[in-house]
Amino acid sequence: MELRPGAIGAMTDEYEKALTELQFVLKSITDEKFLKEDISKEEDFKSIRNIMLHIIRSGYIYSDYVRKKFGDEIISKKTEVNSLENCLSELEKMFLYHVKTFENKWQVSDEDLSKTYIKTSWKTYDLEGIVEHAIVHILRHRLQIEKLLKSR
């Protein structure tokens, strides 16, 4: 794993670590478990596939909010996940999009981190906060998947 400079770099390293842990869990299951649906759950969470689609789409959304704030190009993504292999590939693409979002921002000062506000459709974050949210989002859903696998 590459160690990136600055606070944004350190958070991106933690994001990558969280994704690596998630990939480890995913690589331990079959496509059948990946696709198995639980009809009692809401759409985003009724299968591991749906949880992963939610994670990937959210990852792009977080990066897009940052890109919009800095006037950077937003690349429209219509992501679908149909197999475990495809999911792992799409997860990697989403992370690379995050890295490209921050590639010229690694050395953002602590002051700029805290005074750069990003308004999302659900809350306003400072720059550090939205990246932290992205990391915790991965951790939270990895735990959800682990619990789901134990209950099957």
PDB file of N, CA and C in Angstrom, residues 17-98:
ATOM      1  N   LYS A  17      -7.346   1.009   3.265  1.00  0.00           N
ATOM      2  CA  LYS A  17      -7.280  -0.074   4.251  1.00  0.00           C
ATOM      3  C   LYS A  17      -8.683  -0.639   4.525  1.00  0.00           C
ATOM      4  N   ALA A  18      -9.656   0.236   4.670  1.00  0.00           N
ATOM      5  CA  ALA A  18     -11.037  -0.209   4.906  1.00  0.00           C
ATOM      6  C   ALA A  18     -11.540  -1.020   3.708  1.00  0.00           C
ATOM      7  N   LEU A  19     -11.212  -0.574   2.505  1.00  0.00           N
ATOM      8  CA  LEU A  19     -11.626  -1.305   1.302  1.00  0.00           C
ATOM      9  C   LEU A  19     -10.927  -2.656   1.205  1.00  0.00           C
ATOM     10  N   THR A  20      -9.663  -2.719   1.600  1.00  0.00           N
ATOM     11  CA  THR A  20      -8.923  -3.988   1.591  1.00  0.00           C
ATOM     12  C   THR A  20      -9.570  -4.983   2.548  1.00  0.00           C
ATOM     13  N   GLU A  21      -9.972  -4.514   3.718  1.00  0.00           N
ATOM     14  CA  GLU A  21     -10.654  -5.380   4.687  1.00  0.00           C
ATOM     15  C   GLU A  21     -11.988  -5.870   4.127  1.00  0.00           C
ATOM     16  N   LEU A  22     -12.711  -4.990   3.455  1.00  0.00           N
ATOM     17  CA  LEU A  22     -13.980  -5.368   2.832  1.00  0.00           C
ATOM     18  C   LEU A  22     -13.742  -6.394   1.727  1.00  0.00           C
ATOM     19  N   GLN A  23     -12.735  -6.173   0.904  1.00  0.00           N
ATOM     20  CA  GLN A  23     -12.416  -7.117  -0.176  1.00  0.00           C
ATOM     21  C   GLN A  23     -12.054  -8.488   0.387  1.00  0.00           C
ATOM     22  N   PHE A  24     -11.358  -8.522   1.502  1.00  0.00           N
ATOM     23  CA  PHE A  24     -11.002  -9.781   2.154  1.00  0.00           C
ATOM     24  C   PHE A  24     -12.261 -10.569   2.516  1.00  0.00           C
ATOM     25  N   VAL A  25     -13.247  -9.887   3.070  1.00  0.00           N
ATOM     26  CA  VAL A  25     -14.521 -10.544   3.416  1.00  0.00           C
ATOM     27  C   VAL A  25     -15.211 -11.045   2.152  1.00  0.00           C
ATOM     28  N   LEU A  26     -15.265 -10.209   1.133  1.00  0.00           N
ATOM     29  CA  LEU A  26     -15.958 -10.582  -0.099  1.00  0.00           C
ATOM     30  C   LEU A  26     -15.300 -11.772  -0.792  1.00  0.00           C
ATOM     31  N   LYS A  27     -13.987 -11.822  -0.769  1.00  0.00           N
ATOM     32  CA  LYS A  27     -13.268 -12.920  -1.436  1.00  0.00           C
ATOM     33  C   LYS A  27     -13.469 -14.255  -0.743  1.00  0.00           C
ATOM     34  N   SER A  28     -14.059 -14.236   0.451  1.00  0.00           N
ATOM     35  CA  SER A  28     -14.283 -15.476   1.192  1.00  0.00           C
ATOM     36  C   SER A  28     -15.650 -16.107   0.890  1.00  0.00           C
ATOM     37  N   ILE A  29     -16.438 -15.460   0.029  1.00  0.00           N
ATOM     38  CA  ILE A  29     -17.782 -15.977  -0.241  1.00  0.00           C
ATOM     39  C   ILE A  29     -17.926 -16.384  -1.706  1.00  0.00           C
ATOM     40  N   THR A  30     -19.002 -17.096  -1.977  1.00  0.00           N
ATOM     41  CA  THR A  30     -19.310 -17.530  -3.339  1.00  0.00           C
ATOM     42  C   THR A  30     -20.238 -16.524  -4.009  1.00  0.00           C
ATOM     43  N   ASP A  31     -20.339 -16.620  -5.324  1.00  0.00           N
ATOM     44  CA  ASP A  31     -21.305 -15.789  -6.054  1.00  0.00           C
ATOM     45  C   ASP A  31     -22.720 -16.042  -5.548  1.00  0.00           C
ATOM     46  N   GLU A  32     -22.998 -17.291  -5.189  1.00  0.00           N
ATOM     47  CA  GLU A  32     -24.341 -17.626  -4.689  1.00  0.00           C
ATOM     48  C   GLU A  32     -24.665 -16.832  -3.418  1.00  0.00           C
ATOM     49  N   LYS A  33     -23.733 -16.782  -2.482  1.00  0.00           N
ATOM     50  CA  LYS A  33     -23.948 -16.003  -1.252  1.00  0.00           C
ATOM     51  C   LYS A  33     -23.998 -14.511  -1.560  1.00  0.00           C
ATOM     52  N   PHE A  34     -23.188 -14.092  -2.506  1.00  0.00           N
ATOM     53  CA  PHE A  34     -23.140 -12.688  -2.901  1.00  0.00           C
ATOM     54  C   PHE A  34     -24.500 -12.226  -3.441  1.00  0.00           C
ATOM     55  N   LEU A  35     -25.157 -13.076  -4.203  1.00  0.00           N
ATOM     56  CA  LEU A  35     -26.411 -12.705  -4.867  1.00  0.00           C
ATOM     57  C   LEU A  35     -27.667 -13.042  -4.069  1.00  0.00           C
ATOM     58  N   LYS A  36     -27.548 -13.901  -3.046  1.00  0.00           N
ATOM     59  CA  LYS A  36     -28.718 -14.356  -2.285  1.00  0.00           C
ATOM     60  C   LYS A  36     -29.466 -13.178  -1.665  1.00  0.00           C
ATOM     61  N   GLU A  37     -30.787 -13.145  -1.905  1.00  0.00           N
ATOM     62  CA  GLU A  37     -31.605 -12.037  -1.402  1.00  0.00           C
ATOM     63  C   GLU A  37     -32.421 -12.442  -0.188  1.00  0.00           C
ATOM     64  N   ASP A  38     -32.621 -11.474   0.679  1.00  0.00           N
ATOM     65  CA  ASP A  38     -33.487 -11.610   1.855  1.00  0.00           C
ATOM     66  C   ASP A  38     -34.665 -10.672   1.615  1.00  0.00           C
ATOM     67  N   ILE A  39     -35.820 -11.213   1.336  1.00  0.00           N
ATOM     68  CA  ILE A  39     -36.969 -10.378   0.956  1.00  0.00           C
ATOM     69  C   ILE A  39     -37.485  -9.495   2.088  1.00  0.00           C
ATOM     70  N   SER A  40     -37.029  -9.739   3.306  1.00  0.00           N
ATOM     71  CA  SER A  40     -37.499  -8.923   4.428  1.00  0.00           C
ATOM     72  C   SER A  40     -36.728  -7.604   4.566  1.00  0.00           C
ATOM     73  N   LYS A  41     -35.706  -7.410   3.781  1.00  0.00           N
ATOM     74  CA  LYS A  41     -34.872  -6.217   3.886  1.00  0.00           C
ATOM     75  C   LYS A  41     -35.282  -5.178   2.851  1.00  0.00           C
ATOM     76  N   GLU A  42     -34.923  -3.892   3.115  1.00  0.00           N
ATOM     77  CA  GLU A  42     -35.170  -2.860   2.114  1.00  0.00           C
ATOM     78  C   GLU A  42     -34.218  -3.065   0.934  1.00  0.00           C
ATOM     79  N   GLU A  43     -34.558  -2.508  -0.198  1.00  0.00           N
ATOM     80  CA  GLU A  43     -33.871  -2.768  -1.470  1.00  0.00           C
ATOM     81  C   GLU A  43     -32.349  -2.664  -1.394  1.00  0.00           C
ATOM     82  N   ASP A  44     -31.814  -1.594  -0.798  1.00  0.00           N
ATOM     83  CA  ASP A  44     -30.363  -1.399  -0.766  1.00  0.00           C
ATOM     84  C   ASP A  44     -29.627  -2.472   0.036  1.00  0.00           C
ATOM     85  N   PHE A  45     -30.330  -3.174   0.907  1.00  0.00           N
ATOM     86  CA  PHE A  45     -29.654  -4.075   1.839  1.00  0.00           C
ATOM     87  C   PHE A  45     -30.165  -5.510   1.810  1.00  0.00           C
ATOM     88  N   LYS A  46     -30.925  -5.902   0.801  1.00  0.00           N
ATOM     89  CA  LYS A  46     -31.510  -7.242   0.798  1.00  0.00           C
ATOM     90  C   LYS A  46     -30.559  -8.326   0.312  1.00  0.00           C
ATOM     91  N   SER A  47     -29.403  -7.949  -0.189  1.00  0.00           N
ATOM     92  CA  SER A  47     -28.372  -8.929  -0.560  1.00  0.00           C
ATOM     93  C   SER A  47     -27.011  -8.256  -0.405  1.00  0.00           C
ATOM     94  N   ILE A  48     -25.976  -9.075  -0.364  1.00  0.00           N
ATOM     95  CA  ILE A  48     -24.625  -8.514  -0.309  1.00  0.00           C
ATOM     96  C   ILE A  48     -24.366  -7.732  -1.588  1.00  0.00           C
ATOM     97  N   ARG A  49     -24.859  -8.231  -2.699  1.00  0.00           N
ATOM     98  CA  ARG A  49     -24.735  -7.516  -3.974  1.00  0.00           C
ATOM     99  C   ARG A  49     -25.318  -6.112  -3.855  1.00  0.00           C
ATOM    100  N   ASN A  50     -26.509  -5.995  -3.291  1.00  0.00           N
ATOM    101  CA  ASN A  50     -27.157  -4.694  -3.177  1.00  0.00           C
ATOM    102  C   ASN A  50     -26.402  -3.775  -2.208  1.00  0.00           C
ATOM    103  N   ILE A  51     -25.888  -4.340  -1.127  1.00  0.00           N
ATOM    104  CA  ILE A  51     -25.084  -3.544  -0.185  1.00  0.00           C
ATOM    105  C   ILE A  51     -23.849  -3.004  -0.903  1.00  0.00           C
ATOM    106  N   MET A  52     -23.218  -3.858  -1.685  1.00  0.00           N
ATOM    107  CA  MET A  52     -22.010  -3.436  -2.400  1.00  0.00           C
ATOM    108  C   MET A  52     -22.328  -2.387  -3.462  1.00  0.00           C
ATOM    109  N   LEU A  53     -23.426  -2.533  -4.133  1.00  0.00           N
ATOM    110  CA  LEU A  53     -23.825  -1.526  -5.117  1.00  0.00           C
ATOM    111  C   LEU A  53     -24.040  -0.180  -4.419  1.00  0.00           C
ATOM    112  N   HIS A  54     -24.670  -0.218  -3.253  1.00  0.00           N
ATOM    113  CA  HIS A  54     -24.876   0.983  -2.430  1.00  0.00           C
ATOM    114  C   HIS A  54     -23.522   1.604  -2.044  1.00  0.00           C
ATOM    115  N   ILE A  55     -22.571   0.790  -1.608  1.00  0.00           N
ATOM    116  CA  ILE A  55     -21.243   1.281  -1.213  1.00  0.00           C
ATOM    117  C   ILE A  55     -20.542   1.939  -2.394  1.00  0.00           C
ATOM    118  N   ILE A  56     -20.548   1.277  -3.539  1.00  0.00           N
ATOM    119  CA  ILE A  56     -19.843   1.787  -4.718  1.00  0.00           C
ATOM    120  C   ILE A  56     -20.475   3.087  -5.200  1.00  0.00           C
ATOM    121  N   ARG A  57     -21.776   3.104  -5.329  1.00  0.00           N
ATOM    122  CA  ARG A  57     -22.444   4.329  -5.793  1.00  0.00           C
ATOM    123  C   ARG A  57     -22.213   5.475  -4.816  1.00  0.00           C
ATOM    124  N   SER A  58     -22.268   5.188  -3.519  1.00  0.00           N
ATOM    125  CA  SER A  58     -22.025   6.224  -2.510  1.00  0.00           C
ATOM    126  C   SER A  58     -20.605   6.758  -2.602  1.00  0.00           C
ATOM    127  N   GLY A  59     -19.638   5.872  -2.835  1.00  0.00           N
ATOM    128  CA  GLY A  59     -18.250   6.303  -2.968  1.00  0.00           C
ATOM    129  C   GLY A  59     -18.073   7.315  -4.091  1.00  0.00           C
ATOM    130  N   TYR A  60     -18.742   7.066  -5.213  1.00  0.00           N
ATOM    131  CA  TYR A  60     -18.696   8.034  -6.317  1.00  0.00           C
ATOM    132  C   TYR A  60     -19.368   9.349  -5.921  1.00  0.00           C
ATOM    133  N   ILE A  61     -20.476   9.260  -5.207  1.00  0.00           N
ATOM    134  CA  ILE A  61     -21.207  10.463  -4.803  1.00  0.00           C
ATOM    135  C   ILE A  61     -20.342  11.340  -3.893  1.00  0.00           C
ATOM    136  N   TYR A  62     -19.646  10.734  -2.916  1.00  0.00           N
ATOM    137  CA  TYR A  62     -18.786  11.517  -2.031  1.00  0.00           C
ATOM    138  C   TYR A  62     -17.713  12.245  -2.840  1.00  0.00           C
ATOM    139  N   SER A  63     -17.075  11.525  -3.758  1.00  0.00           N
ATOM    140  CA  SER A  63     -16.046  12.150  -4.594  1.00  0.00           C
ATOM    141  C   SER A  63     -16.634  13.254  -5.459  1.00  0.00           C
ATOM    142  N   ASP A  64     -17.829  13.031  -5.985  1.00  0.00           N
ATOM    143  CA  ASP A  64     -18.463  14.050  -6.832  1.00  0.00           C
ATOM    144  C   ASP A  64     -18.760  15.326  -6.055  1.00  0.00           C
ATOM    145  N   TYR A  65     -19.173  15.205  -4.800  1.00  0.00           N
ATOM    146  CA  TYR A  65     -19.403  16.402  -3.993  1.00  0.00           C
ATOM    147  C   TYR A  65     -18.107  17.204  -3.845  1.00  0.00           C
ATOM    148  N   VAL A  66     -17.002  16.519  -3.615  1.00  0.00           N
ATOM    149  CA  VAL A  66     -15.705  17.192  -3.481  1.00  0.00           C
ATOM    150  C   VAL A  66     -15.315  17.822  -4.821  1.00  0.00           C
ATOM    151  N   ARG A  67     -15.473  17.063  -5.897  1.00  0.00           N
ATOM    152  CA  ARG A  67     -15.125  17.593  -7.218  1.00  0.00           C
ATOM    153  C   ARG A  67     -15.952  18.840  -7.537  1.00  0.00           C
ATOM    154  N   LYS A  68     -17.225  18.795  -7.212  1.00  0.00           N
ATOM    155  CA  LYS A  68     -18.092  19.951  -7.466  1.00  0.00           C
ATOM    156  C   LYS A  68     -17.596  21.163  -6.687  1.00  0.00           C
ATOM    157  N   LYS A  69     -17.219  20.963  -5.431  1.00  0.00           N
ATOM    158  CA  LYS A  69     -16.743  22.058  -4.585  1.00  0.00           C
ATOM    159  C   LYS A  69     -15.514  22.734  -5.187  1.00  0.00           C
ATOM    160  N   PHE A  70     -14.626  21.938  -5.777  1.00  0.00           N
ATOM    161  CA  PHE A  70     -13.386  22.479  -6.331  1.00  0.00           C
ATOM    162  C   PHE A  70     -13.473  22.785  -7.824  1.00  0.00           C
ATOM    163  N   GLY A  71     -14.647  22.613  -8.410  1.00  0.00           N
ATOM    164  CA  GLY A  71     -14.821  22.896  -9.833  1.00  0.00           C
ATOM    165  C   GLY A  71     -14.145  21.884 -10.743  1.00  0.00           C
ATOM    166  N   ASP A  72     -13.921  20.678 -10.235  1.00  0.00           N
ATOM    167  CA  ASP A  72     -13.286  19.620 -11.022  1.00  0.00           C
ATOM    168  C   ASP A  72     -14.324  18.848 -11.824  1.00  0.00           C
ATOM    169  N   GLU A  73     -13.853  18.181 -12.858  1.00  0.00           N
ATOM    170  CA  GLU A  73     -14.741  17.408 -13.741  1.00  0.00           C
ATOM    171  C   GLU A  73     -15.408  16.256 -12.986  1.00  0.00           C
ATOM    172  N   ILE A  74     -16.704  16.146 -13.187  1.00  0.00           N
ATOM    173  CA  ILE A  74     -17.468  15.036 -12.624  1.00  0.00           C
ATOM    174  C   ILE A  74     -17.758  14.072 -13.767  1.00  0.00           C
ATOM    175  N   ILE A  75     -17.339  12.832 -13.577  1.00  0.00           N
ATOM    176  CA  ILE A  75     -17.537  11.811 -14.601  1.00  0.00           C
ATOM    177  C   ILE A  75     -18.741  10.976 -14.195  1.00  0.00           C
ATOM    178  N   SER A  76     -19.796  11.068 -14.978  1.00  0.00           N
ATOM    179  CA  SER A  76     -21.037  10.352 -14.668  1.00  0.00           C
ATOM    180  C   SER A  76     -20.795   8.848 -14.718  1.00  0.00           C
ATOM    181  N   LYS A  77     -21.218   8.160 -13.667  1.00  0.00           N
ATOM    182  CA  LYS A  77     -21.035   6.715 -13.570  1.00  0.00           C
ATOM    183  C   LYS A  77     -22.385   6.034 -13.398  1.00  0.00           C
ATOM    184  N   LYS A  78     -22.641   5.075 -14.238  1.00  0.00           N
ATOM    185  CA  LYS A  78     -23.832   4.228 -14.099  1.00  0.00           C
ATOM    186  C   LYS A  78     -23.310   2.840 -13.761  1.00  0.00           C
ATOM    187  N   THR A  79     -23.139   2.580 -12.487  1.00  0.00           N
ATOM    188  CA  THR A  79     -22.518   1.344 -12.035  1.00  0.00           C
ATOM    189  C   THR A  79     -23.556   0.259 -11.806  1.00  0.00           C
ATOM    190  N   GLU A  80     -23.252  -0.914 -12.295  1.00  0.00           N
ATOM    191  CA  GLU A  80     -24.041  -2.110 -12.012  1.00  0.00           C
ATOM    192  C   GLU A  80     -23.086  -3.187 -11.526  1.00  0.00           C
ATOM    193  N   VAL A  81     -23.588  -4.074 -10.696  1.00  0.00           N
ATOM    194  CA  VAL A  81     -22.789  -5.164 -10.152  1.00  0.00           C
ATOM    195  C   VAL A  81     -23.585  -6.451 -10.339  1.00  0.00           C
ATOM    196  N   ASN A  82     -23.021  -7.382 -11.100  1.00  0.00           N
ATOM    197  CA  ASN A  82     -23.754  -8.611 -11.414  1.00  0.00           C
ATOM    198  C   ASN A  82     -23.081  -9.882 -10.922  1.00  0.00           C
ATOM    199  N   SER A  83     -21.847  -9.763 -10.438  1.00  0.00           N
ATOM    200  CA  SER A  83     -21.123 -10.920  -9.908  1.00  0.00           C
ATOM    201  C   SER A  83     -20.107 -10.408  -8.896  1.00  0.00           C
ATOM    202  N   LEU A  84     -19.579 -11.323  -8.130  1.00  0.00           N
ATOM    203  CA  LEU A  84     -18.569 -10.956  -7.141  1.00  0.00           C
ATOM    204  C   LEU A  84     -17.322 -10.405  -7.829  1.00  0.00           C
ATOM    205  N   GLU A  85     -16.886 -11.041  -8.908  1.00  0.00           N
ATOM    206  CA  GLU A  85     -15.712 -10.568  -9.642  1.00  0.00           C
ATOM    207  C   GLU A  85     -15.936  -9.157 -10.178  1.00  0.00           C
ATOM    208  N   ASN A  86     -17.101  -8.926 -10.767  1.00  0.00           N
ATOM    209  CA  ASN A  86     -17.464  -7.611 -11.284  1.00  0.00           C
ATOM    210  C   ASN A  86     -17.502  -6.581 -10.149  1.00  0.00           C
ATOM    211  N   CYS A  87     -17.996  -6.979  -9.002  1.00  0.00           N
ATOM    212  CA  CYS A  87     -18.073  -6.088  -7.840  1.00  0.00           C
ATOM    213  C   CYS A  87     -16.685  -5.636  -7.406  1.00  0.00           C
ATOM    214  N   LEU A  88     -15.768  -6.577  -7.311  1.00  0.00           N
ATOM    215  CA  LEU A  88     -14.409  -6.235  -6.884  1.00  0.00           C
ATOM    216  C   LEU A  88     -13.755  -5.273  -7.866  1.00  0.00           C
ATOM    217  N   SER A  89     -14.010  -5.455  -9.136  1.00  0.00           N
ATOM    218  CA  SER A  89     -13.488  -4.559 -10.164  1.00  0.00           C
ATOM    219  C   SER A  89     -14.094  -3.160 -10.034  1.00  0.00           C
ATOM    220  N   GLU A  90     -15.401  -3.091  -9.838  1.00  0.00           N
ATOM    221  CA  GLU A  90     -16.085  -1.800  -9.701  1.00  0.00           C
ATOM    222  C   GLU A  90     -15.668  -1.082  -8.419  1.00  0.00           C
ATOM    223  N   LEU A  91     -15.413  -1.831  -7.366  1.00  0.00           N
ATOM    224  CA  LEU A  91     -14.941  -1.253  -6.110  1.00  0.00           C
ATOM    225  C   LEU A  91     -13.574  -0.585  -6.316  1.00  0.00           C
ATOM    226  N   GLU A  92     -12.709  -1.248  -7.062  1.00  0.00           N
ATOM    227  CA  GLU A  92     -11.390  -0.691  -7.362  1.00  0.00           C
ATOM    228  C   GLU A  92     -11.517   0.575  -8.205  1.00  0.00           C
ATOM    229  N   LYS A  93     -12.397   0.579  -9.193  1.00  0.00           N
ATOM    230  CA  LYS A  93     -12.610   1.758 -10.032  1.00  0.00           C
ATOM    231  C   LYS A  93     -13.104   2.937  -9.190  1.00  0.00           C
ATOM    232  N   MET A  94     -14.005   2.652  -8.255  1.00  0.00           N
ATOM    233  CA  MET A  94     -14.533   3.698  -7.377  1.00  0.00           C
ATOM    234  C   MET A  94     -13.415   4.299  -6.531  1.00  0.00           C
ATOM    235  N   PHE A  95     -12.526   3.445  -6.003  1.00  0.00           N
ATOM    236  CA  PHE A  95     -11.418   3.953  -5.193  1.00  0.00           C
ATOM    237  C   PHE A  95     -10.462   4.791  -6.041  1.00  0.00           C
ATOM    238  N   LEU A  96     -10.174   4.349  -7.245  1.00  0.00           N
ATOM    239  CA  LEU A  96      -9.291   5.118  -8.124  1.00  0.00           C
ATOM    240  C   LEU A  96      -9.895   6.482  -8.456  1.00  0.00           C
ATOM    241  N   TYR A  97     -11.213   6.553  -8.565  1.00  0.00           N
ATOM    242  CA  TYR A  97     -11.901   7.827  -8.789  1.00  0.00           C
ATOM    243  C   TYR A  97     -11.685   8.745  -7.579  1.00  0.00           C
ATOM    244  N   HIS A  98     -11.766   8.173  -6.377  1.00  0.00           N
ATOM    245  CA  HIS A  98     -11.482   8.930  -5.152  1.00  0.00           C
ATOM    246  C   HIS A  98     -10.046   9.462  -5.182  1.00  0.00           C
TER     247      HIS A  98
END
